[in-house]
């Protein structure tokens, strides 16, 4: 969310406006003038009370001019005196369309409302309703000052926003934006800027008011404004801040997607050379790019080429702004790849320029580019065709080389990203043997000592994908005592549910895919049986099934070794509960009975009860990713 900003065309509280004295007047003269104005302010306020009743235009205008000058000299102190005098209550009677003084009264309200302590008094004085009525004026100066006054009263003020909401001010302002958006003269653009700022202050950090503006159709209007007035810096900035506020709401995405926002934003981005302005555009693009339709629109509008150019320009710079811009550009690039259509468009069968440029980031010495490159590969690896192409063209070696560079005191985010990419690449059946031959298992096992849960989680997932239906690899890993002991340790990582779940699943997978007595013995010796039994009670059916199949294999192949552990883990009681529970899925009950048969068929070597030969096809378990 972008920080709130005040309505355009006004001074902030900390800026000092010039007085009307000659520049030749010395500092002492200026100070004397300032205090003279403040000394006369009380008299002016008294006179204003009288003239407000008499409605003598000339006298009234003189008093208002004096107040404006005093506010210019010292806004806060003058505002305090205005509040103390009780004059605010009179302003509501002066806010009438027919008066020549109306614009000045609205200007005074706008100036005093720059101070936080004056906003609620403005509301309490009943100023909102007459101000909103003035929005129907045809006088451009009245509209300008009224917009400023309402915008400042709304700034960081719940009471101000609520009052404007009840008076229906937002809809009138949006209607003005629609009717005036095509007029490009400077005075009209200043008015448009103020109105955009007023809506921004009205809805900033308020989801319900933002939703209200969206329902009123403000987004297409603002996009049209941006397209017509993109050369006006102040109006453009106000539109961008408004976009940043509105784009956070999920309900806004569909409305944005129905406009040409992508084209306008990319056009504006290409025009900008200042870091601050680019950052402002980035802050709008990031939430917009969470929508898949807008992702594709941004890609088609040429945003990716802009991002790649920034990366090329900033990659060797160590300036803080350049480093920040490189990160933002590469992060946004990765975000665009999260959409299936945008990702495939950029992949272009593995021959696209974008894909090739991303590949070049992985061997870079820049950690941010390494991270972005690995994440991009993980996103490209979201369908089998892409995965197979990338593995056949050497991507595995690039990723394992990257991991090797980050084994000792490496960058955790890069480790996580590279493991994520390898995990996705290992999903297609045809890739598993190729990746095992390429030494992926050895590269991944180097991170067993990691204490970072995100790395642990992806490490486990990668190994689980690799050994799926790969008996030899499953047996080799299952006999690795260090790995199995680490898995048993992670099975107790209650603070990290993902790591705990993946550890249990890999423990089960080692048994299911190897069907090896040696693997079972290693797991028994490492204390893993109790975790498989606990896994059978998981809330996830797939994990229950995997545990029951692994336990059935243990019972069929190596019950004598595991018997004590199964008994102490109360396996029989758990099976009884699973079978008795009417909520248990049919496959859970089936596999529970298979396990019971395996236990009964393995009572003794001499038992007359035949052992149950177990084949994977006989077990009602379905693998998911």
Coordinates of C-alpha atoms in Angstrom, one line a residue:
X1 CA 0.0 0.0 0.0
X2 CA 1.3 3.4 -0.9
X3 CA 1.6 6.0 1.8
X4 CA -1.3 8.5 1.9
X5 CA -0.7 11.8 0.2
X6 CA -2.5 15.1 0.4
X7 CA -4.6 16.5 -2.4
X8 CA -2.7 18.1 -5.2
X9 CA -2.0 21.8 -5.4
X10 CA -1.6 22.5 -1.7
X11 CA 1.3 23.1 0.6
X12 CA 2.1 20.5 3.3
X13 CA 2.2 21.5 6.9
X14 CA 5.9 21.7 6.9
X15 CA 6.3 24.0 4.0
X16 CA 6.5 27.7 4.4
X17 CA 4.7 29.9 1.8
X18 CA 6.0 33.2 0.7
X19 CA 4.4 36.3 2.1
X20 CA 3.4 39.3 0.1
X21 CA 6.3 41.5 1.2
X22 CA 9.0 42.6 -1.2
X23 CA 12.0 40.2 -1.4
X24 CA 14.2 43.2 -0.5
X25 CA 12.6 43.3 3.0
X26 CA 15.0 41.8 5.5
X27 CA 14.4 38.9 7.8
X28 CA 13.5 41.2 10.7
X29 CA 10.9 43.0 8.6
X30 CA 9.3 39.7 7.6
X31 CA 9.1 38.6 11.3
X32 CA 7.6 42.0 12.3
X33 CA 5.0 41.5 9.5
X34 CA 4.2 38.0 10.7
X35 CA 3.6 39.0 14.3
X36 CA 1.7 42.1 13.2
X37 CA -0.7 39.8 11.3
X38 CA -1.1 37.5 14.3
X39 CA -1.7 40.5 16.6
X40 CA -4.4 41.8 14.2
X41 CA -6.0 38.3 13.8
X42 CA -8.2 38.6 16.9
X43 CA -9.6 41.9 15.6
X44 CA -10.2 40.3 12.2
X45 CA -12.0 37.3 13.7
X46 CA -14.3 39.7 15.7
X47 CA -15.0 41.7 12.6
X48 CA -15.7 38.6 10.6
X49 CA -18.4 37.6 13.1
X50 CA -20.1 40.9 12.5
X51 CA -19.7 40.9 8.7
X52 CA -20.8 37.3 8.4
X53 CA -24.2 38.3 9.8
X54 CA -24.4 41.6 7.9
X55 CA -23.2 39.9 4.6
X56 CA -21.3 43.0 3.6
X57 CA -19.4 41.5 0.7
X58 CA -16.5 44.0 0.6
X59 CA -15.9 43.8 4.4
X60 CA -16.3 40.1 4.4
X61 CA -13.8 39.6 1.5
X62 CA -11.3 41.8 3.4
X63 CA -11.6 39.7 6.5
X64 CA -11.2 36.4 4.5
X65 CA -8.1 37.8 2.7
X66 CA -6.6 38.6 6.1
X67 CA -7.3 35.1 7.4
X68 CA -5.7 33.5 4.3
X69 CA -2.6 35.7 4.7
X70 CA -2.4 34.7 8.4
X71 CA -2.7 31.1 7.5
X72 CA 0.0 31.5 4.9
X73 CA 2.3 33.0 7.6
X74 CA 1.6 30.5 10.4
X75 CA -1.0 27.9 9.6
X76 CA -1.1 26.0 12.9
X77 CA -1.2 29.1 15.2
X78 CA -3.8 30.8 13.0
X79 CA -5.9 27.6 12.9
X80 CA -5.8 27.4 16.7
X81 CA -7.1 31.0 17.0
X82 CA -9.8 30.2 14.5
X83 CA -10.9 27.2 16.5
X84 CA -10.9 29.1 19.7
X85 CA -12.9 32.0 18.3
X86 CA -15.9 29.7 17.4
X87 CA -15.8 31.2 13.8
X88 CA -16.0 27.7 12.2
X89 CA -19.7 27.5 12.9
X90 CA -20.3 30.6 10.8
X91 CA -18.5 29.3 7.7
X92 CA -21.4 26.9 6.9
X93 CA -23.6 29.9 6.3
X94 CA -21.0 31.5 4.0
X95 CA -20.7 28.4 1.8
X96 CA -23.4 29.5 -0.7
X97 CA -23.0 29.2 -4.5
X98 CA -24.2 32.8 -5.2
X99 CA -21.5 34.5 -3.1
X100 CA -18.3 35.8 -4.6
X101 CA -16.6 34.9 -1.3
X102 CA -17.5 31.2 -1.4
X103 CA -14.2 30.1 -2.9
X104 CA -12.2 31.9 -0.3
X105 CA -14.2 30.4 2.5
X106 CA -13.6 26.9 1.1
X107 CA -9.9 27.8 0.7
X108 CA -9.7 28.8 4.4
X109 CA -11.3 25.5 5.4
X110 CA -8.8 23.6 3.2
X111 CA -5.9 25.4 4.9
X112 CA -7.1 24.9 8.4
X113 CA -7.9 21.2 7.7
X114 CA -4.2 20.6 7.0
X115 CA -3.9 20.4 10.7
X116 CA -5.0 17.1 12.2
X117 CA -6.6 18.8 15.3
X118 CA -8.9 20.8 13.0
X119 CA -10.6 18.0 11.0
X120 CA -13.1 16.8 13.6
X121 CA -14.0 20.5 14.5
X122 CA -14.7 21.0 10.8
X123 CA -17.1 18.1 10.8
X124 CA -18.7 19.1 14.1
X125 CA -19.2 22.7 12.7
X126 CA -21.5 21.2 10.0
X127 CA -19.2 22.1 7.1
X128 CA -19.4 18.8 5.2
X129 CA -22.9 19.0 3.9
X130 CA -22.6 22.6 2.4
X131 CA -19.2 21.7 1.0
X132 CA -20.6 18.7 -0.7
X133 CA -23.5 20.8 -2.1
X134 CA -20.9 23.2 -3.6
X135 CA -19.6 20.3 -5.7
X136 CA -22.5 21.0 -7.9
X137 CA -21.2 24.5 -8.7
X138 CA -20.2 25.5 -12.2
X139 CA -17.4 27.8 -10.9
X140 CA -14.1 26.1 -11.3
X141 CA -12.4 27.9 -8.5
X142 CA -15.2 27.0 -6.1
X143 CA -14.9 23.4 -7.2
X144 CA -11.1 23.5 -6.8
X145 CA -11.1 24.9 -3.2
X146 CA -14.1 22.7 -2.2
X147 CA -12.3 19.6 -3.4
X148 CA -9.2 20.6 -1.4
X149 CA -11.3 21.3 1.7
X150 CA -13.1 17.9 1.6
X151 CA -9.8 16.1 0.7
X152 CA -8.0 17.6 3.7
X153 CA -10.8 16.9 6.1
X154 CA -10.9 13.3 5.0
X155 CA -7.1 12.9 5.4
X156 CA -6.5 10.2 8.1
X157 CA -9.9 11.1 9.6
X158 CA -12.6 8.5 10.2
X159 CA -15.1 11.2 11.1
X160 CA -14.3 13.3 8.0
X161 CA -14.7 10.3 5.7
X162 CA -17.9 9.2 7.3
X163 CA -19.4 12.6 7.0
X164 CA -18.5 12.9 3.3
X165 CA -19.8 9.4 2.8
X166 CA -23.2 10.3 4.3
X167 CA -23.4 13.4 2.3
X168 CA -22.8 11.5 -1.0
X169 CA -19.7 13.5 -1.9
X170 CA -17.8 10.6 -3.6
X171 CA -20.4 10.0 -6.4
X172 CA -20.5 13.7 -7.3
X173 CA -16.7 13.8 -7.6
X174 CA -16.6 10.7 -9.7
X175 CA -19.2 12.2 -12.0
X176 CA -17.0 15.3 -12.4
X177 CA -14.0 13.2 -13.2
X178 CA -16.0 11.4 -16.0
X179 CA -17.3 14.7 -17.5
X180 CA -14.0 16.6 -17.3
X181 CA -11.5 13.8 -18.1
X182 CA -11.1 14.7 -21.8
X183 CA -10.3 18.4 -21.2
X184 CA -6.5 19.0 -21.1
X185 CA -6.1 22.6 -20.3
X186 CA -3.9 23.3 -17.2
X187 CA -6.7 24.6 -15.0
X188 CA -8.9 21.6 -15.6
X189 CA -6.0 19.2 -15.0
X190 CA -5.3 20.9 -11.7
X191 CA -9.0 20.4 -10.7
X192 CA -8.8 16.7 -11.8
X193 CA -5.7 16.3 -9.7
X194 CA -7.5 17.7 -6.6
X195 CA -10.5 15.5 -7.2
X196 CA -8.4 12.4 -7.5
X197 CA -6.6 13.4 -4.3
X198 CA -9.9 13.9 -2.6
X199 CA -11.0 10.4 -3.5
X200 CA -7.7 9.0 -2.4
X201 CA -7.8 10.6 1.0
X202 CA -11.5 9.6 1.3
X203 CA -10.8 5.9 0.8
X204 CA -7.2 5.4 1.9
X205 CA -6.8 2.3 4.1
X206 CA -10.6 1.9 4.3
X207 CA -11.7 -1.3 2.5
X208 CA -15.4 -0.5 2.6
X209 CA -15.0 2.9 1.1
X210 CA -12.6 1.6 -1.5
X211 CA -15.2 -1.1 -2.4
X212 CA -17.8 1.6 -2.6
X213 CA -15.6 3.6 -5.2
X214 CA -15.1 0.4 -7.2
X215 CA -18.8 -0.3 -7.3
X216 CA -19.3 3.3 -8.5
X217 CA -17.0 2.5 -11.4
X218 CA -14.1 4.7 -10.5
X219 CA -11.5 2.4 -11.9
X220 CA -12.3 2.8 -15.6
X221 CA -12.6 6.5 -15.1
X222 CA -9.1 6.7 -13.5
X223 CA -7.6 4.5 -16.3
X224 CA -9.1 6.8 -18.9
X225 CA -7.7 9.8 -17.0
X226 CA -4.2 8.3 -16.9
X227 CA -4.3 7.6 -20.7
X228 CA -5.3 11.1 -21.6
X229 CA -3.2 13.0 -19.1
X230 CA -0.1 10.8 -18.8
X231 CA 2.1 13.8 -19.5
X232 CA 0.8 15.7 -16.5
X233 CA 3.1 14.6 -13.6
X234 CA 0.9 15.7 -10.7
X235 CA -2.3 14.1 -12.1
X236 CA -0.4 10.9 -13.1
X237 CA 1.0 10.6 -9.6
X238 CA -2.4 11.0 -8.0
X239 CA -3.9 8.4 -10.3
X240 CA -1.0 6.0 -9.4
X241 CA -1.6 6.4 -5.7
X242 CA -5.3 5.8 -6.1
X243 CA -4.6 2.7 -8.2
X244 CA -2.2 1.5 -5.5
X245 CA -4.9 1.8 -2.9
X246 CA -7.7 0.2 -4.9
X247 CA -5.6 -2.6 -6.4
X248 CA -5.2 -4.2 -3.0
X249 CA -8.8 -5.2 -3.0
X250 CA -9.5 -8.5 -4.8
X251 CA -12.8 -7.1 -6.0
X252 CA -10.9 -4.5 -8.0
X253 CA -8.9 -7.0 -10.1
X254 CA -11.8 -7.9 -12.5
X255 CA -12.6 -4.3 -13.1
X256 CA -9.0 -3.4 -13.8
X257 CA -8.7 -6.4 -16.2
X258 CA -11.6 -5.0 -18.2
X259 CA -9.7 -1.8 -18.9
X260 CA -6.5 -1.1 -20.8
X261 CA -4.6 -0.5 -17.6
X262 CA -1.8 -2.8 -18.6
X263 CA -1.1 -0.8 -21.8
X264 CA -1.3 2.5 -20.0
X265 CA 1.0 1.4 -17.2
X266 CA 3.6 0.1 -19.6
X267 CA 3.4 3.2 -21.7
X268 CA 3.9 5.3 -18.6
X269 CA 6.7 3.1 -17.3
X270 CA 8.6 3.4 -20.5
X271 CA 8.4 7.2 -20.2
X272 CA 9.8 7.3 -16.6
X273 CA 13.6 7.6 -15.9
X274 CA 13.4 8.7 -12.2
X275 CA 13.8 5.9 -9.6
X276 CA 11.0 7.2 -7.3
X277 CA 8.4 7.4 -10.2
X278 CA 9.3 3.9 -11.3
X279 CA 9.0 2.6 -7.8
X280 CA 5.5 4.1 -7.6
X281 CA 4.6 2.3 -10.8
X282 CA 6.0 -0.9 -9.5
X283 CA 3.9 -0.6 -6.3
X284 CA 0.8 -0.5 -8.5
X285 CA 1.9 -3.3 -10.9
X286 CA 2.7 -5.8 -8.1
X287 CA -0.9 -6.2 -6.8
X288 CA -2.3 -5.9 -10.3
X289 CA -0.1 -8.7 -11.5
X290 CA -1.6 -11.1 -8.9
X291 CA -4.5 -11.4 -11.4
X292 CA -3.8 -14.0 -14.2
X293 CA -5.7 -12.0 -16.8
X294 CA -3.7 -8.9 -16.0
X295 CA -0.5 -10.9 -16.0
X296 CA -1.1 -11.8 -19.6
X297 CA -2.1 -8.3 -20.5
X298 CA 1.1 -6.9 -19.0
X299 CA 3.2 -9.5 -20.9
X300 CA 1.4 -8.6 -24.2
X301 CA 1.9 -4.9 -23.5
X302 CA 5.7 -5.4 -23.4
X303 CA 6.4 -5.1 -19.6
X304 CA 8.8 -8.0 -19.6
X305 CA 11.1 -6.3 -22.1
X306 CA 11.1 -3.3 -19.9
X307 CA 12.0 -5.4 -16.8
X308 CA 14.8 -7.2 -18.6
X309 CA 16.2 -3.9 -19.7
X310 CA 16.3 -2.7 -16.1
X311 CA 18.0 -5.8 -15.0
X312 CA 20.7 -5.4 -17.7
X313 CA 21.2 -1.7 -16.7
X314 CA 21.4 -2.2 -12.9
X315 CA 23.0 -5.6 -12.5
X316 CA 26.5 -4.3 -12.0
X317 CA 25.6 -1.2 -9.9
X318 CA 26.1 -1.1 -6.2
X319 CA 24.0 2.1 -5.7
X320 CA 21.2 1.5 -3.2
X321 CA 18.5 2.7 -5.6
X322 CA 19.8 0.6 -8.5
X323 CA 19.9 -2.5 -6.2
X324 CA 16.4 -1.9 -5.1
X325 CA 15.2 -1.4 -8.7
X326 CA 16.9 -4.6 -9.8
X327 CA 15.2 -6.5 -7.0
X328 CA 11.8 -5.1 -7.8
X329 CA 12.1 -5.7 -11.5
X330 CA 13.3 -9.3 -11.1
X331 CA 10.6 -10.0 -8.5
X332 CA 7.9 -8.7 -10.8
X333 CA 9.3 -10.8 -13.6
X334 CA 8.8 -13.9 -11.4
X335 CA 5.3 -12.8 -10.5
X336 CA 4.3 -12.6 -14.1
X337 CA 5.3 -16.3 -14.5
X338 CA 2.8 -17.4 -12.0
X339 CA 0.1 -17.2 -14.5
X340 CA -0.2 -20.3 -16.8
X341 CA -1.0 -18.4 -20.0
X342 CA 1.6 -15.7 -19.3
X343 CA 4.2 -18.3 -18.4
X344 CA 3.7 -20.4 -21.5
X345 CA 3.7 -17.3 -23.7
X346 CA 7.2 -16.4 -22.3
X347 CA 8.5 -20.0 -22.4
X348 CA 7.9 -20.2 -26.2
X349 CA 8.8 -23.9 -26.3
X350 CA 12.0 -23.2 -24.4
X351 CA 13.4 -21.1 -27.3
X352 CA 12.0 -17.7 -26.2
X353 CA 14.3 -14.7 -25.6
X354 CA 12.8 -14.3 -22.1
X355 CA 13.5 -17.9 -21.1
X356 CA 17.0 -17.7 -22.4
X357 CA 17.7 -14.5 -20.5
X358 CA 16.4 -16.1 -17.3
X359 CA 18.7 -19.0 -17.8
X360 CA 21.6 -16.6 -17.9
X361 CA 20.7 -15.3 -14.4
X362 CA 21.3 -18.7 -12.7
X363 CA 25.2 -18.7 -13.1
X364 CA 25.3 -15.0 -12.3
X365 CA 27.3 -13.8 -9.3
X366 CA 24.4 -11.6 -8.2
X367 CA 22.3 -13.3 -5.5
X368 CA 19.1 -11.5 -6.5
X369 CA 19.4 -12.7 -10.1
X370 CA 20.3 -16.2 -8.9
X371 CA 17.2 -16.2 -6.8
X372 CA 15.0 -14.8 -9.5
X373 CA 16.4 -17.2 -12.1
X374 CA 15.7 -20.3 -9.9
X375 CA 12.2 -19.1 -9.1
X376 CA 11.5 -18.4 -12.7
X377 CA 12.6 -22.0 -13.6
X378 CA 10.4 -23.3 -10.9
X379 CA 7.5 -21.4 -12.4
X380 CA 8.3 -22.6 -15.9
X381 CA 8.4 -26.1 -14.6
X382 CA 4.6 -26.3 -14.0
X383 CA 3.8 -28.7 -16.8
X384 CA 5.4 -31.9 -17.9
X385 CA 6.3 -30.7 -21.4
X386 CA 8.3 -27.7 -20.1
X387 CA 10.0 -29.9 -17.4
X388 CA 11.0 -32.5 -19.9
X389 CA 12.4 -29.9 -22.3
X390 CA 14.4 -28.2 -19.6
X391 CA 15.9 -31.4 -18.2
X392 CA 16.9 -32.6 -21.7
X393 CA 18.6 -29.2 -22.2
X394 CA 20.8 -29.2 -19.2
X395 CA 18.9 -27.2 -16.6
X396 CA 19.6 -29.7 -13.8
X397 CA 23.3 -29.2 -14.0
X398 CA 22.9 -25.4 -13.8
X399 CA 20.7 -25.8 -10.7
X400 CA 23.0 -28.3 -8.9
X401 CA 26.0 -26.0 -9.7
X402 CA 24.0 -23.2 -8.1
X403 CA 23.3 -25.3 -5.0
X404 CA 26.9 -26.2 -4.7
X405 CA 27.8 -22.5 -4.5
X406 CA 25.5 -22.1 -1.5
X407 CA 26.2 -25.1 0.6
X408 CA 28.5 -23.4 3.2
X409 CA 26.9 -20.3 4.7
X410 CA 24.9 -19.9 1.5
X411 CA 21.9 -17.7 0.7
X412 CA 18.9 -19.4 2.2
X413 CA 16.5 -17.9 -0.3
X414 CA 18.6 -19.1 -3.2
X415 CA 18.8 -22.6 -1.7
X416 CA 15.0 -22.7 -1.3
X417 CA 14.4 -21.5 -4.9
X418 CA 16.8 -23.9 -6.5
X419 CA 15.3 -26.8 -4.5
X420 CA 11.8 -25.7 -5.5
X421 CA 12.9 -25.8 -9.2
X422 CA 14.4 -29.3 -8.8
X423 CA 11.3 -30.6 -7.0
X424 CA 9.0 -29.4 -9.9
X425 CA 11.4 -30.8 -12.5
X426 CA 11.3 -34.2 -10.9
X427 CA 7.6 -34.7 -11.2
X428 CA 7.4 -36.1 -14.7
X429 CA 8.2 -39.8 -14.7
X430 CA 10.7 -39.6 -17.6
X431 CA 12.8 -37.0 -15.7
X432 CA 13.4 -39.0 -12.5
X433 CA 16.0 -41.4 -13.7
X434 CA 17.8 -38.6 -15.7
X435 CA 17.9 -36.4 -12.6
X436 CA 19.1 -39.2 -10.4
X437 CA 21.9 -39.9 -12.9
X438 CA 22.8 -36.2 -12.9
X439 CA 23.6 -36.4 -9.2
X440 CA 20.6 -34.5 -7.9
X441 CA 20.2 -36.7 -4.8
X442 CA 23.8 -36.1 -3.8
X443 CA 23.4 -32.3 -4.3
X444 CA 20.3 -32.2 -2.3
X445 CA 21.6 -34.3 0.6
X446 CA 24.3 -31.7 1.2
X447 CA 21.6 -29.6 2.8
X448 CA 20.5 -32.2 5.4
X449 CA 22.2 -30.1 8.1
X450 CA 20.1 -27.0 7.3
X451 CA 18.2 -25.6 10.2
X452 CA 15.9 -23.5 7.9
X453 CA 12.4 -25.0 7.6
X454 CA 11.8 -23.6 4.1
X455 CA 14.9 -25.4 2.8
X456 CA 14.1 -28.5 4.8
X457 CA 10.6 -28.6 3.3
X458 CA 11.8 -28.3 -0.3
X459 CA 14.6 -30.8 0.3
X460 CA 12.1 -33.4 1.5
X461 CA 9.7 -32.7 -1.4
X462 CA 12.5 -33.0 -4.0
X463 CA 13.7 -36.4 -2.6
X464 CA 10.1 -37.7 -2.4
X465 CA 9.5 -36.8 -6.1
X466 CA 12.8 -38.3 -7.2
X467 CA 12.2 -41.8 -5.6
X468 CA 8.6 -42.2 -6.8
X469 CA 8.6 -45.6 -8.5
X470 CA 12.4 -45.6 -8.4
X471 CA 13.1 -48.7 -6.3
X472 CA 16.9 -48.6 -6.5
X473 CA 17.1 -44.9 -5.5
X474 CA 14.5 -45.4 -2.7
X475 CA 16.5 -48.3 -1.3
X476 CA 19.8 -46.4 -1.5
X477 CA 18.3 -43.4 0.4
X478 CA 16.4 -45.7 2.8
X479 CA 19.6 -47.3 4.0
X480 CA 21.2 -43.9 4.5
X481 CA 21.3 -43.8 8.3
X482 CA 22.0 -40.0 8.5
X483 CA 19.0 -39.2 6.2
X484 CA 16.6 -41.5 8.1
X485 CA 17.7 -40.2 11.5
X486 CA 17.2 -36.6 10.2
X487 CA 13.7 -37.6 8.9
X488 CA 12.8 -39.1 12.3
X489 CA 13.9 -35.8 14.0
X490 CA 11.9 -33.7 11.6
X491 CA 8.8 -35.9 12.1
X492 CA 8.7 -34.2 15.5
X493 CA 9.0 -30.7 14.2
X494 CA 5.6 -29.6 15.6
X495 CA 6.4 -25.9 15.0
X496 CA 6.7 -26.5 11.3
X497 CA 3.7 -28.6 10.0
X498 CA 5.0 -28.6 6.4
X499 CA 8.4 -30.1 7.4
X500 CA 6.7 -32.6 9.7
X501 CA 4.3 -33.7 7.1
X502 CA 6.9 -34.0 4.3
X503 CA 9.2 -36.0 6.6
X504 CA 6.5 -38.5 7.4
X505 CA 5.6 -38.8 3.7
X506 CA 9.2 -39.4 2.7
X507 CA 9.7 -42.0 5.4
X508 CA 6.6 -43.8 4.1
X509 CA 7.8 -43.4 0.5
X510 CA 11.2 -45.0 1.2
X511 CA 9.4 -48.2 2.3
X512 CA 6.7 -48.1 -0.4
X513 CA 9.0 -47.6 -3.3
X514 CA 11.9 -49.8 -2.2
X515 CA 9.9 -52.7 -0.6
X516 CA 13.3 -53.4 1.0
X517 CA 13.8 -55.2 4.3
X518 CA 17.0 -53.3 4.8
X519 CA 15.2 -50.0 4.5
X520 CA 12.6 -51.2 7.0
X521 CA 15.3 -52.2 9.5
X522 CA 17.0 -48.9 9.2
X523 CA 13.8 -47.1 9.9
X524 CA 13.0 -49.3 12.8
X525 CA 16.4 -48.8 14.3
X526 CA 16.1 -45.0 13.9
X527 CA 12.8 -45.0 15.7
X528 CA 10.6 -44.1 12.7
X529 CA 7.8 -46.7 13.2
X530 CA 5.9 -44.6 15.8
X531 CA 5.7 -41.7 13.3
X532 CA 4.3 -43.9 10.6
X533 CA 1.6 -45.2 13.0
X534 CA 0.8 -41.6 14.0
X535 CA 0.7 -40.6 10.3
X536 CA -2.2 -43.1 9.9
X537 CA -4.3 -40.8 12.0
X538 CA -3.6 -37.7 9.8
X539 CA -6.4 -35.4 8.8
X540 CA -5.3 -35.9 5.2
X541 CA -6.6 -39.0 3.5
X542 CA -3.6 -39.3 1.2
X543 CA -1.2 -39.3 4.2
X544 CA -3.3 -41.9 6.0
X545 CA -3.2 -44.1 2.9
X546 CA 0.6 -43.8 2.5
X547 CA 1.2 -44.7 6.1
X548 CA -1.1 -47.7 6.0
X549 CA 0.5 -49.0 2.9
X550 CA 4.0 -48.6 4.4
X551 CA 2.9 -50.3 7.6
X552 CA 1.4 -53.2 5.6
X553 CA 4.7 -53.7 3.9
X554 CA 6.5 -53.7 7.2
X555 CA 4.1 -56.3 8.6
X556 CA 4.5 -58.5 5.5
X557 CA 8.3 -58.1 5.2
X558 CA 9.8 -57.5 8.6
X559 CA 7.2 -57.8 11.4
X560 CA 9.6 -59.5 13.8
X561 CA 11.9 -56.4 13.7
X562 CA 9.1 -53.9 14.0
X563 CA 6.6 -55.8 16.3
X564 CA 7.6 -54.1 19.6
X565 CA 7.5 -50.6 18.0
X566 CA 4.1 -51.3 16.4
X567 CA 2.7 -52.5 19.7
X568 CA 4.1 -49.6 21.7
X569 CA 2.6 -47.2 19.2
X570 CA -0.8 -48.8 19.7
X571 CA -1.3 -49.7 16.1
X572 CA -4.1 -52.2 16.8
X573 CA -6.1 -49.6 18.7
X574 CA -5.7 -47.1 15.9
X575 CA -6.8 -49.6 13.3
X576 CA -9.9 -50.3 15.4
X577 CA -10.8 -46.6 15.5
X578 CA -10.3 -46.2 11.8
X579 CA -12.5 -49.2 11.0
X580 CA -15.2 -48.1 13.5
X581 CA -15.2 -44.4 12.5
X582 CA -18.0 -43.9 9.9
X583 CA -16.2 -40.8 8.7
X584 CA -13.2 -42.9 7.5
X585 CA -12.9 -43.0 3.7
X586 CA -13.5 -46.3 2.0
X587 CA -9.9 -46.6 0.9
X588 CA -8.8 -46.0 4.5
X589 CA -11.0 -48.9 5.7
X590 CA -9.7 -51.1 2.9
X591 CA -6.1 -50.4 3.6
X592 CA -6.7 -50.9 7.3
X593 CA -8.0 -54.4 6.6
X594 CA -5.1 -55.1 4.3
X595 CA -2.8 -54.2 7.1
X596 CA -4.7 -56.4 9.6
X597 CA -4.4 -59.3 7.2
X598 CA -0.7 -58.7 6.8
X599 CA -0.3 -58.7 10.6
X600 CA -2.3 -61.9 11.0
X601 CA -0.5 -63.6 8.1
X602 CA 2.9 -62.9 9.7
X603 CA 2.3 -64.2 13.2
X604 CA 5.1 -66.9 13.0
X605 CA 7.2 -68.4 10.2
X606 CA 5.4 -71.8 10.9
X607 CA 1.9 -70.4 11.0
X608 CA -0.7 -72.2 9.0
X609 CA -2.2 -68.9 8.2
X610 CA -0.6 -68.0 4.8
X611 CA 1.3 -64.7 4.5
X612 CA -0.5 -62.2 2.3
X613 CA 1.5 -61.3 -0.8
X614 CA 1.3 -57.6 -1.2
X615 CA 1.4 -55.9 -4.6
X616 CA 1.3 -52.1 -5.0
X617 CA -1.7 -52.5 -7.4
X618 CA -3.7 -54.2 -4.6
X619 CA -3.5 -51.2 -2.3
X620 CA -6.1 -48.5 -2.5
X621 CA -3.7 -45.6 -2.4
X622 CA -3.5 -42.7 -4.9
X623 CA -0.4 -40.6 -5.1
X624 CA -0.8 -36.8 -5.1
X625 CA 1.7 -34.1 -5.5

